[in-house]
Amino acid sequence: MSKEAFFISEFSSQHIGDDGAVVGDFVYSKDLFCEDIHFKRSWMSLTQIAQKSMLVNLSDAIAMNAKPKWILIGLVMPKHFTYEQLRELSTGFQNVARAYGAEIIGGDTTAGDKLMISITIIAKRPSKVLYRSGAKVGDLVAFTGTLGRSYHELTRLLRGGHVGKDSRFMKPHLKADFLYKAAKHLHAGMDISDGLSKDLSRLLKASGNLGLHVKRKMSKRILCSGEEYEMLVSFDARKKKIVERIAKQTRTPITIVGKTVRKQYVCHCKEHHF
């Protein structure tokens, strides 16, 4: 068990266990985005850092079919930051918030040695919340977009190379249009932040320790690439044509990886967390 999993297990709230916590009429989610853990300052501009930190948080709300409404930002800023640098950060935060119809309503700041960002998303609870636990035996399991690019780009950066400003690692491409239109036909869903295999294991475990009859072999690069922020979903096989039609309408590539069965799925990728 990772230290992250151990720490989470210390809390008994029934609201823990999905991309967000559904409480009353709202869905709450939070993520951290920290210098030298999730990014290096030499890789990204401050505006890019702010944009990505916001996008990866919005992804959690979208994965649950919830539409973000309000945002709280916690910021640890290096003391040497200038007013212009702070303006770059605020521009990145606000550009993404506006694009998704959400309002930044507050937060907190303090000084520190490295840049660290904590974002809380408050989203309106939809008529149908898409939980991880909804998959059923016989469901088809699929992911949106393509996987593996984020790992490739991260490897290039770690080796001293460069990637484009609109690359997957720099700017995740969220599949909100597809998810919101397809949600009523889906049984379960989550975003892919820790790799397809790891997140698939979470979805299947939450749905009663299901397994997967794999229809296509996939490389380790595809299975283990983290920070993709594509959507992982399950749905009744009879809904296949409907889901594929919505994917086509929203110009969203979708790949069916297998069918759920009554056996436990085992993730063979390395743990992303400490």
mmCIF file of C-alpha atoms in Angstrom:
data_model
loop_
_atom_site.group_PDB
_atom_site.id
_atom_site.type_symbol
_atom_site.label_atom_id
_atom_site.label_comp_id
_atom_site.label_asym_id
_atom_site.label_seq_id
_atom_site.Cartn_x
_atom_site.Cartn_y
_atom_site.Cartn_z
ATOM 1 C CA MET A 1 0.000 0.000 0.000
ATOM 2 C CA SER A 2 1.363 3.437 -0.932
ATOM 3 C CA LYS A 3 1.570 6.143 1.717
ATOM 4 C CA GLU A 4 -1.136 8.031 -0.161
ATOM 5 C CA ALA A 5 -3.494 5.049 -0.007
ATOM 6 C CA PHE A 6 -2.642 4.478 3.672
ATOM 7 C CA PHE A 7 -3.331 8.097 4.576
ATOM 8 C CA ILE A 8 -6.676 8.085 2.751
ATOM 9 C CA SER A 9 -7.635 4.848 4.542
ATOM 10 C CA GLU A 10 -7.295 6.665 7.882
ATOM 11 C CA PHE A 11 -10.513 8.570 7.108
ATOM 12 C CA SER A 12 -13.886 6.849 7.148
ATOM 13 C CA SER A 13 -16.122 9.305 5.283
ATOM 14 C CA GLN A 14 -18.455 7.671 2.788
ATOM 15 C CA HIS A 15 -17.826 10.607 0.451
ATOM 16 C CA ILE A 16 -14.199 9.576 -0.195
ATOM 17 C CA GLY A 17 -13.346 7.332 -3.130
ATOM 18 C CA ASP A 18 -14.234 9.129 -6.348
ATOM 19 C CA ASP A 19 -12.784 11.965 -8.384
ATOM 20 C CA GLY A 20 -14.890 14.272 -6.228
ATOM 21 C CA ALA A 21 -17.024 14.194 -3.089
ATOM 22 C CA VAL A 22 -20.770 14.445 -3.696
ATOM 23 C CA VAL A 23 -22.352 16.331 -0.793
ATOM 24 C CA GLY A 24 -25.857 17.727 -1.100
ATOM 25 C CA ASP A 25 -26.298 19.683 -4.314
ATOM 26 C CA PHE A 26 -22.586 19.969 -5.072
ATOM 27 C CA VAL A 27 -19.498 17.995 -6.072
ATOM 28 C CA TYR A 28 -16.222 19.006 -4.407
ATOM 29 C CA SER A 29 -12.745 18.118 -5.675
ATOM 30 C CA LYS A 30 -9.192 19.222 -4.860
ATOM 31 C CA ASP A 31 -5.706 18.623 -6.252
ATOM 32 C CA LEU A 32 -2.197 19.861 -5.590
ATOM 33 C CA PHE A 33 0.246 20.980 -8.286
ATOM 34 C CA CYS A 34 3.763 21.350 -6.880
ATOM 35 C CA GLU A 35 7.093 22.516 -8.235
ATOM 36 C CA ASP A 36 9.690 19.761 -8.739
ATOM 37 C CA ILE A 37 7.001 17.099 -8.225
ATOM 38 C CA HIS A 38 4.448 17.799 -10.964
ATOM 39 C CA PHE A 39 6.481 20.285 -12.976
ATOM 40 C CA LYS A 40 9.789 22.158 -13.184
ATOM 41 C CA ARG A 41 9.866 25.911 -13.640
ATOM 42 C CA SER A 42 12.368 25.523 -16.487
ATOM 43 C CA TRP A 43 9.784 23.561 -18.489
ATOM 44 C CA MET A 44 6.786 25.884 -18.378
ATOM 45 C CA SER A 45 5.880 29.550 -18.186
ATOM 46 C CA LEU A 46 3.943 30.663 -15.119
ATOM 47 C CA THR A 47 0.834 31.094 -17.256
ATOM 48 C CA GLN A 48 1.181 27.502 -18.492
ATOM 49 C CA ILE A 49 1.665 26.241 -14.939
ATOM 50 C CA ALA A 50 -1.490 28.017 -13.772
ATOM 51 C CA GLN A 51 -3.466 26.761 -16.770
ATOM 52 C CA LYS A 52 -2.459 23.144 -16.277
ATOM 53 C CA SER A 53 -3.083 23.212 -12.529
ATOM 54 C CA MET A 54 -6.607 24.441 -13.260
ATOM 55 C CA LEU A 55 -7.264 21.952 -16.069
ATOM 56 C CA VAL A 56 -6.226 18.875 -14.082
ATOM 57 C CA ASN A 57 -8.597 19.936 -11.306
ATOM 58 C CA LEU A 58 -11.490 20.653 -13.648
ATOM 59 C CA SER A 59 -10.977 17.177 -15.099
ATOM 60 C CA ASP A 60 -12.153 15.598 -11.830
ATOM 61 C CA ALA A 61 -15.458 17.470 -11.866
ATOM 62 C CA ILE A 62 -16.047 16.733 -15.541
ATOM 63 C CA ALA A 63 -15.347 13.025 -14.985
ATOM 64 C CA MET A 64 -18.309 12.933 -12.594
ATOM 65 C CA ASN A 65 -20.573 14.702 -15.105
ATOM 66 C CA ALA A 66 -20.573 17.823 -12.902
ATOM 67 C CA LYS A 67 -20.188 21.344 -14.261
ATOM 68 C CA PRO A 68 -17.708 23.538 -12.336
ATOM 69 C CA LYS A 69 -19.210 26.687 -10.818
ATOM 70 C CA TRP A 70 -16.767 28.079 -8.244
ATOM 71 C CA ILE A 71 -13.040 27.780 -7.585
ATOM 72 C CA LEU A 72 -10.832 28.356 -4.531
ATOM 73 C CA ILE A 73 -7.077 28.723 -4.995
ATOM 74 C CA GLY A 74 -4.347 28.141 -2.400
ATOM 75 C CA LEU A 75 -0.937 29.429 -3.463
ATOM 76 C CA VAL A 76 2.523 29.083 -1.961
ATOM 77 C CA MET A 77 4.617 31.650 -3.835
ATOM 78 C CA PRO A 78 8.400 32.134 -3.734
ATOM 79 C CA LYS A 79 9.314 35.409 -2.038
ATOM 80 C CA HIS A 80 11.286 36.606 -5.060
ATOM 81 C CA PHE A 81 8.274 36.570 -7.394
ATOM 82 C CA THR A 82 7.586 39.958 -8.969
ATOM 83 C CA TYR A 83 4.168 41.534 -9.471
ATOM 84 C CA GLU A 84 4.453 40.728 -13.155
ATOM 85 C CA GLN A 85 5.036 37.043 -12.377
ATOM 86 C CA LEU A 86 1.995 37.017 -10.111
ATOM 87 C CA ARG A 87 -0.006 38.594 -12.921
ATOM 88 C CA GLU A 88 1.110 35.769 -15.244
ATOM 89 C CA LEU A 89 -0.226 33.226 -12.759
ATOM 90 C CA SER A 90 -3.535 35.027 -12.310
ATOM 91 C CA THR A 91 -3.961 35.297 -16.079
ATOM 92 C CA GLY A 92 -3.519 31.539 -16.484
ATOM 93 C CA PHE A 93 -6.007 30.766 -13.720
ATOM 94 C CA GLN A 94 -8.634 33.165 -15.025
ATOM 95 C CA ASN A 95 -8.362 32.176 -18.684
ATOM 96 C CA VAL A 96 -9.163 28.539 -17.932
ATOM 97 C CA ALA A 97 -11.855 29.329 -15.352
ATOM 98 C CA ARG A 98 -13.673 31.563 -17.837
ATOM 99 C CA ALA A 99 -13.393 28.964 -20.605
ATOM 100 C CA TYR A 100 -15.281 26.476 -18.427
ATOM 101 C CA GLY A 101 -17.840 28.924 -17.037
ATOM 102 C CA ALA A 102 -16.477 28.924 -13.486
ATOM 103 C CA GLU A 103 -15.701 31.819 -11.122
ATOM 104 C CA ILE A 104 -12.680 32.125 -8.826
ATOM 105 C CA ILE A 105 -14.225 33.174 -5.504
ATOM 106 C CA GLY A 106 -11.275 33.202 -3.101
ATOM 107 C CA GLY A 107 -8.514 31.182 -1.468
ATOM 108 C CA ASP A 108 -5.297 31.893 0.419
ATOM 109 C CA THR A 109 -1.650 32.732 -0.234
ATOM 110 C CA THR A 110 1.587 32.353 1.691
ATOM 111 C CA ALA A 111 5.316 32.569 0.991
ATOM 112 C CA GLY A 112 7.616 29.592 0.490
ATOM 113 C CA ASP A 113 10.713 28.331 -1.293
ATOM 114 C CA LYS A 114 8.856 26.689 -4.198
ATOM 115 C CA LEU A 115 5.667 27.316 -6.146
ATOM 116 C CA MET A 116 2.796 25.147 -4.930
ATOM 117 C CA ILE A 117 -0.811 25.373 -6.043
ATOM 118 C CA SER A 118 -3.891 23.893 -4.405
ATOM 119 C CA ILE A 119 -7.217 24.208 -6.198
ATOM 120 C CA THR A 120 -10.687 23.338 -4.949
ATOM 121 C CA ILE A 121 -13.471 22.962 -7.501
ATOM 122 C CA ILE A 122 -17.101 23.310 -6.436
ATOM 123 C CA ALA A 123 -19.370 21.928 -9.136
ATOM 124 C CA LYS A 124 -23.128 21.718 -9.453
ATOM 125 C CA ARG A 125 -24.386 18.187 -8.834
ATOM 126 C CA PRO A 126 -25.853 16.777 -12.071
ATOM 127 C CA SER A 127 -29.078 14.773 -12.319
ATOM 128 C CA LYS A 128 -26.854 11.745 -12.954
ATOM 129 C CA VAL A 129 -23.540 11.598 -11.105
ATOM 130 C CA LEU A 130 -21.009 9.357 -12.808
ATOM 131 C CA TYR A 131 -19.316 7.346 -10.065
ATOM 132 C CA ARG A 132 -16.424 4.886 -10.350
ATOM 133 C CA SER A 133 -18.570 2.248 -8.695
ATOM 134 C CA GLY A 134 -21.246 1.904 -11.373
ATOM 135 C CA ALA A 135 -19.654 -0.633 -13.744
ATOM 136 C CA LYS A 136 -21.583 -3.886 -14.209
ATOM 137 C CA VAL A 137 -20.560 -7.346 -15.375
ATOM 138 C CA GLY A 138 -20.622 -7.420 -19.169
ATOM 139 C CA ASP A 139 -19.972 -3.681 -19.593
ATOM 140 C CA LEU A 140 -17.660 -2.469 -22.308
ATOM 141 C CA VAL A 141 -14.761 -0.385 -20.993
ATOM 142 C CA ALA A 142 -13.300 2.384 -23.148
ATOM 143 C CA PHE A 143 -11.072 5.431 -23.014
ATOM 144 C CA THR A 144 -11.198 8.661 -24.981
ATOM 145 C CA GLY A 145 -8.430 10.136 -27.104
ATOM 146 C CA THR A 146 -4.988 8.587 -27.345
ATOM 147 C CA LEU A 147 -2.700 7.483 -24.529
ATOM 148 C CA GLY A 148 1.078 7.467 -24.188
ATOM 149 C CA ARG A 149 1.942 10.958 -25.404
ATOM 150 C CA SER A 150 2.216 12.435 -21.921
ATOM 151 C CA TYR A 151 4.773 9.808 -20.894
ATOM 152 C CA HIS A 152 6.735 10.404 -24.102
ATOM 153 C CA GLU A 153 6.749 14.175 -23.578
ATOM 154 C CA LEU A 154 7.684 13.908 -19.893
ATOM 155 C CA THR A 155 10.585 11.619 -20.804
ATOM 156 C CA ARG A 156 11.787 14.153 -23.358
ATOM 157 C CA LEU A 157 11.640 16.960 -20.780
ATOM 158 C CA LEU A 158 13.508 14.918 -18.175
ATOM 159 C CA ARG A 159 16.259 14.333 -20.739
ATOM 160 C CA GLY A 160 16.659 18.067 -21.322
ATOM 161 C CA GLY A 161 14.510 18.303 -24.424
ATOM 162 C CA HIS A 162 11.522 20.500 -25.235
ATOM 163 C CA VAL A 163 7.863 20.008 -26.131
ATOM 164 C CA GLY A 164 5.345 22.321 -27.782
ATOM 165 C CA LYS A 165 3.233 24.737 -25.763
ATOM 166 C CA ASP A 166 0.069 22.867 -26.766
ATOM 167 C CA SER A 167 1.480 19.393 -26.103
ATOM 168 C CA ARG A 168 -0.469 16.906 -23.965
ATOM 169 C CA PHE A 169 1.863 17.298 -20.981
ATOM 170 C CA MET A 170 1.689 21.096 -21.084
ATOM 171 C CA LYS A 171 -2.009 21.463 -21.818
ATOM 172 C CA PRO A 172 -4.337 18.486 -21.253
ATOM 173 C CA HIS A 173 -7.226 18.348 -23.719
ATOM 174 C CA LEU A 174 -10.305 17.632 -21.601
ATOM 175 C CA LYS A 175 -13.184 15.740 -23.229
ATOM 176 C CA ALA A 176 -16.014 17.652 -21.561
ATOM 177 C CA ASP A 177 -18.300 17.780 -24.620
ATOM 178 C CA PHE A 178 -18.220 14.011 -25.042
ATOM 179 C CA LEU A 179 -18.651 13.229 -21.357
ATOM 180 C CA TYR A 180 -21.589 15.566 -20.782
ATOM 181 C CA LYS A 181 -23.448 14.258 -23.840
ATOM 182 C CA ALA A 182 -22.674 10.590 -23.214
ATOM 183 C CA ALA A 183 -23.125 10.516 -19.412
ATOM 184 C CA LYS A 184 -26.734 9.316 -19.449
ATOM 185 C CA HIS A 185 -25.620 6.238 -21.388
ATOM 186 C CA LEU A 186 -22.630 5.435 -19.138
ATOM 187 C CA HIS A 187 -22.481 3.282 -16.011
ATOM 188 C CA ALA A 188 -19.137 4.419 -14.538
ATOM 189 C CA GLY A 189 -16.373 6.883 -15.241
ATOM 190 C CA MET A 190 -13.226 8.635 -14.043
ATOM 191 C CA ASP A 191 -10.360 10.562 -15.545
ATOM 192 C CA ILE A 192 -7.011 8.949 -16.359
ATOM 193 C CA SER A 193 -4.460 10.753 -14.219
ATOM 194 C CA ASP A 194 -2.256 7.902 -12.958
ATOM 195 C CA GLY A 195 -2.210 5.715 -16.073
ATOM 196 C CA LEU A 196 -4.850 3.569 -17.759
ATOM 197 C CA SER A 197 -3.970 0.369 -15.891
ATOM 198 C CA LYS A 198 -3.853 2.002 -12.442
ATOM 199 C CA ASP A 199 -7.073 3.929 -12.902
ATOM 200 C CA LEU A 200 -8.766 0.930 -14.484
ATOM 201 C CA SER A 201 -7.901 -1.066 -11.367
ATOM 202 C CA ARG A 202 -9.544 1.632 -9.241
ATOM 203 C CA LEU A 203 -12.732 1.707 -11.288
ATOM 204 C CA LEU A 204 -13.048 -2.080 -11.340
ATOM 205 C CA LYS A 205 -12.325 -2.375 -7.611
ATOM 206 C CA ALA A 206 -14.901 0.290 -6.781
ATOM 207 C CA SER A 207 -17.446 -1.611 -8.875
ATOM 208 C CA GLY A 208 -17.152 -4.790 -6.806
ATOM 209 C CA ASN A 209 -13.662 -6.109 -7.620
ATOM 210 C CA LEU A 210 -14.492 -6.796 -11.242
ATOM 211 C CA GLY A 211 -11.959 -7.951 -13.807
ATOM 212 C CA LEU A 212 -11.488 -7.279 -17.497
ATOM 213 C CA HIS A 213 -11.470 -9.542 -20.517
ATOM 214 C CA VAL A 214 -9.023 -7.610 -22.677
ATOM 215 C CA LYS A 215 -9.934 -7.295 -26.350
ATOM 216 C CA ARG A 216 -6.667 -5.722 -27.481
ATOM 217 C CA LYS A 217 -3.113 -5.887 -26.246
ATOM 218 C CA MET A 218 -1.626 -2.547 -25.247
ATOM 219 C CA SER A 219 1.954 -1.497 -24.679
ATOM 220 C CA LYS A 220 3.282 -0.563 -21.257
ATOM 221 C CA ARG A 221 3.603 2.995 -22.521
ATOM 222 C CA ILE A 222 -0.156 3.145 -23.095
ATOM 223 C CA LEU A 223 -1.047 1.280 -19.897
ATOM 224 C CA CYS A 224 1.225 3.234 -17.552
ATOM 225 C CA SER A 225 1.357 6.771 -18.972
ATOM 226 C CA GLY A 226 0.135 9.175 -16.295
ATOM 227 C CA GLU A 227 -1.260 12.706 -16.568
ATOM 228 C CA GLU A 228 -3.242 11.951 -19.700
ATOM 229 C CA TYR A 229 -6.567 13.345 -18.409
ATOM 230 C CA GLU A 230 -8.577 11.355 -20.896
ATOM 231 C CA MET A 231 -11.842 9.781 -19.739
ATOM 232 C CA LEU A 232 -12.220 6.128 -18.731
ATOM 233 C CA VAL A 233 -15.813 4.891 -18.956
ATOM 234 C CA SER A 234 -17.949 1.763 -18.866
ATOM 235 C CA PHE A 235 -21.311 1.190 -20.501
ATOM 236 C CA ASP A 236 -23.788 -1.516 -21.494
ATOM 237 C CA ALA A 237 -22.639 -3.289 -24.661
ATOM 238 C CA ARG A 238 -26.060 -2.523 -26.153
ATOM 239 C CA LYS A 239 -25.179 1.191 -25.968
ATOM 240 C CA LYS A 240 -22.035 0.775 -28.068
ATOM 241 C CA LYS A 241 -23.409 2.409 -31.226
ATOM 242 C CA ILE A 242 -24.919 5.303 -29.290
ATOM 243 C CA VAL A 243 -21.674 6.030 -27.423
ATOM 244 C CA GLU A 244 -19.656 5.758 -30.626
ATOM 245 C CA ARG A 245 -22.058 8.135 -32.379
ATOM 246 C CA ILE A 246 -21.672 10.732 -29.626
ATOM 247 C CA ALA A 247 -17.893 10.309 -29.842
ATOM 248 C CA LYS A 248 -18.053 10.983 -33.561
ATOM 249 C CA GLN A 249 -20.332 14.007 -33.105
ATOM 250 C CA THR A 250 -17.918 15.532 -30.584
ATOM 251 C CA ARG A 251 -14.826 14.537 -32.595
ATOM 252 C CA THR A 252 -13.606 12.397 -29.723
ATOM 253 C CA PRO A 253 -11.593 9.265 -30.561
ATOM 254 C CA ILE A 254 -12.711 6.356 -28.377
ATOM 255 C CA THR A 255 -11.067 2.967 -27.879
ATOM 256 C CA ILE A 256 -12.813 -0.059 -26.385
ATOM 257 C CA VAL A 257 -10.291 -2.055 -24.369
ATOM 258 C CA GLY A 258 -12.408 -4.943 -23.097
ATOM 259 C CA LYS A 259 -15.441 -6.265 -21.259
ATOM 260 C CA THR A 260 -15.906 -6.531 -17.504
ATOM 261 C CA VAL A 261 -15.982 -10.031 -15.997
ATOM 262 C CA ARG A 262 -16.138 -11.613 -12.538
ATOM 263 C CA LYS A 263 -12.467 -11.802 -11.704
ATOM 264 C CA GLN A 264 -10.050 -9.393 -10.068
ATOM 265 C CA TYR A 265 -7.989 -7.053 -12.221
ATOM 266 C CA VAL A 266 -4.333 -6.539 -11.285
ATOM 267 C CA CYS A 267 -2.379 -3.397 -12.194
ATOM 268 C CA HIS A 268 1.241 -4.093 -13.182
ATOM 269 C CA CYS A 269 2.402 -0.472 -13.490
ATOM 270 C CA LYS A 270 4.585 1.268 -10.934
ATOM 271 C CA GLU A 271 2.848 3.373 -8.296
ATOM 272 C CA HIS A 272 2.880 7.078 -9.257
ATOM 273 C CA HIS A 273 2.435 8.239 -5.678
ATOM 274 C CA PHE A 274 4.859 8.172 -2.750
#
